[in-house]
């Protein structure tokens, strides 16, 4: 089973906010299974999941970086990050388990990112 994860990053007063999923009182990056028998890329699976979670408009989303995280099961998983300018309206569209939290609140989760694997998608 291949897993892929994602977050959305926005800044408010120079403080980064990350979209995370709250599961059993603990934050994690949103993760979904990639089914190899479906004809959809891992990026397509992530966007589909955001759509099912309530996102109605991707026009202002910008693909930021592709990295790797250590998943809960100890395996590595790709992590897509998207950037948006305004996150408060987006927060209102999303299901209750997806929330934006500032980087200070997520220090342990952010340590799961493997920085040597970053690939940026520049404009």
PDB file of N, CA and C in Angstrom, residues 8-13 15 17 59-62 82-90 100 123:
ATOM      1  N   UNK A   8      -1.388  22.290   3.378  1.00  0.00           N
ATOM      2  CA  UNK A   8      -1.550  23.601   2.753  1.00  0.00           C
ATOM      3  C   UNK A   8      -0.908  24.596   3.704  1.00  0.00           C
ATOM      4  N   UNK A   9      -0.091  25.491   3.152  1.00  0.00           N
ATOM      5  CA  UNK A   9       0.625  26.470   3.969  1.00  0.00           C
ATOM      6  C   UNK A   9       0.128  27.867   3.617  1.00  0.00           C
ATOM      7  N   UNK A  10      -0.111  28.658   4.658  1.00  0.00           N
ATOM      8  CA  UNK A  10      -0.498  30.056   4.474  1.00  0.00           C
ATOM      9  C   UNK A  10       0.211  30.870   5.554  1.00  0.00           C
ATOM     10  N   UNK A  11       0.407  32.130   5.294  1.00  0.00           N
ATOM     11  CA  UNK A  11       1.070  33.007   6.260  1.00  0.00           C
ATOM     12  C   UNK A  11       0.106  34.076   6.736  1.00  0.00           C
ATOM     13  N   UNK A  12       0.164  34.327   8.035  1.00  0.00           N
ATOM     14  CA  UNK A  12      -0.617  35.392   8.646  1.00  0.00           C
ATOM     15  C   UNK A  12       0.327  36.122   9.603  1.00  0.00           C
ATOM     16  N   UNK A  13       0.592  37.390   9.344  1.00  0.00           N
ATOM     17  CA  UNK A  13       1.555  38.167  10.134  1.00  0.00           C
ATOM     18  C   UNK A  13       2.910  37.458  10.210  1.00  0.00           C
ATOM     19  N   UNK A  15       3.654  34.471  10.179  1.00  0.00           N
ATOM     20  CA  UNK A  15       3.645  33.176  10.876  1.00  0.00           C
ATOM     21  C   UNK A  15       3.058  32.134   9.932  1.00  0.00           C
ATOM     22  N   UNK A  17       1.095  28.902   8.793  1.00  0.00           N
ATOM     23  CA  UNK A  17       0.013  28.036   9.261  1.00  0.00           C
ATOM     24  C   UNK A  17      -0.062  26.844   8.314  1.00  0.00           C
ATOM     25  N   UNK A  59      -8.221  27.477  -7.767  1.00  0.00           N
ATOM     26  CA  UNK A  59      -7.607  28.500  -8.611  1.00  0.00           C
ATOM     27  C   UNK A  59      -6.456  29.242  -7.930  1.00  0.00           C
ATOM     28  N   UNK A  60      -6.548  29.478  -6.647  1.00  0.00           N
ATOM     29  CA  UNK A  60      -5.520  30.244  -5.948  1.00  0.00           C
ATOM     30  C   UNK A  60      -4.508  29.367  -5.216  1.00  0.00           C
ATOM     31  N   UNK A  61      -4.549  28.079  -5.483  1.00  0.00           N
ATOM     32  CA  UNK A  61      -3.582  27.168  -4.874  1.00  0.00           C
ATOM     33  C   UNK A  61      -2.332  27.124  -5.734  1.00  0.00           C
ATOM     34  N   UNK A  62      -1.181  27.091  -5.090  1.00  0.00           N
ATOM     35  CA  UNK A  62       0.088  26.975  -5.798  1.00  0.00           C
ATOM     36  C   UNK A  62       0.844  25.784  -5.216  1.00  0.00           C
ATOM     37  N   UNK A  82       1.039  22.766  -0.636  1.00  0.00           N
ATOM     38  CA  UNK A  82       0.409  23.788  -1.470  1.00  0.00           C
ATOM     39  C   UNK A  82       0.426  25.089  -0.690  1.00  0.00           C
ATOM     40  N   UNK A  83       0.478  26.195  -1.405  1.00  0.00           N
ATOM     41  CA  UNK A  83       0.473  27.506  -0.768  1.00  0.00           C
ATOM     42  C   UNK A  83      -0.780  28.262  -1.193  1.00  0.00           C
ATOM     43  N   UNK A  84      -1.410  28.899  -0.219  1.00  0.00           N
ATOM     44  CA  UNK A  84      -2.550  29.769  -0.476  1.00  0.00           C
ATOM     45  C   UNK A  84      -2.297  31.089   0.246  1.00  0.00           C
ATOM     46  N   UNK A  85      -2.868  32.159  -0.283  1.00  0.00           N
ATOM     47  CA  UNK A  85      -2.676  33.466   0.347  1.00  0.00           C
ATOM     48  C   UNK A  85      -3.623  33.662   1.521  1.00  0.00           C
ATOM     49  N   UNK A  86      -4.835  33.215   1.386  1.00  0.00           N
ATOM     50  CA  UNK A  86      -5.848  33.413   2.414  1.00  0.00           C
ATOM     51  C   UNK A  86      -6.384  32.061   2.852  1.00  0.00           C
ATOM     52  N   UNK A  87      -6.218  31.736   4.114  1.00  0.00           N
ATOM     53  CA  UNK A  87      -6.643  30.425   4.571  1.00  0.00           C
ATOM     54  C   UNK A  87      -7.940  30.434   5.381  1.00  0.00           C
ATOM     55  N   UNK A  88      -8.363  31.572   5.868  1.00  0.00           N
ATOM     56  CA  UNK A  88      -9.542  31.605   6.747  1.00  0.00           C
ATOM     57  C   UNK A  88     -10.819  31.214   6.019  1.00  0.00           C
ATOM     58  N   UNK A  89     -10.994  31.664   4.785  1.00  0.00           N
ATOM     59  CA  UNK A  89     -12.166  31.261   4.008  1.00  0.00           C
ATOM     60  C   UNK A  89     -12.099  29.771   3.677  1.00  0.00           C
ATOM     61  N   UNK A  90     -10.897  29.284   3.366  1.00  0.00           N
ATOM     62  CA  UNK A  90     -10.703  27.870   3.088  1.00  0.00           C
ATOM     63  C   UNK A  90     -11.051  27.024   4.306  1.00  0.00           C
ATOM     64  N   UNK A 100      -6.199  24.507  10.286  1.00  0.00           N
ATOM     65  CA  UNK A 100      -4.931  25.215  10.154  1.00  0.00           C
ATOM     66  C   UNK A 100      -4.383  25.473  11.549  1.00  0.00           C
ATOM     67  N   UNK A 123       7.774  29.167  -9.883  1.00  0.00           N
ATOM     68  CA  UNK A 123       6.886  29.770 -10.890  1.00  0.00           C
ATOM     69  C   UNK A 123       7.619  29.937 -12.195  1.00  0.00           C
TER      70      UNK A 123
END
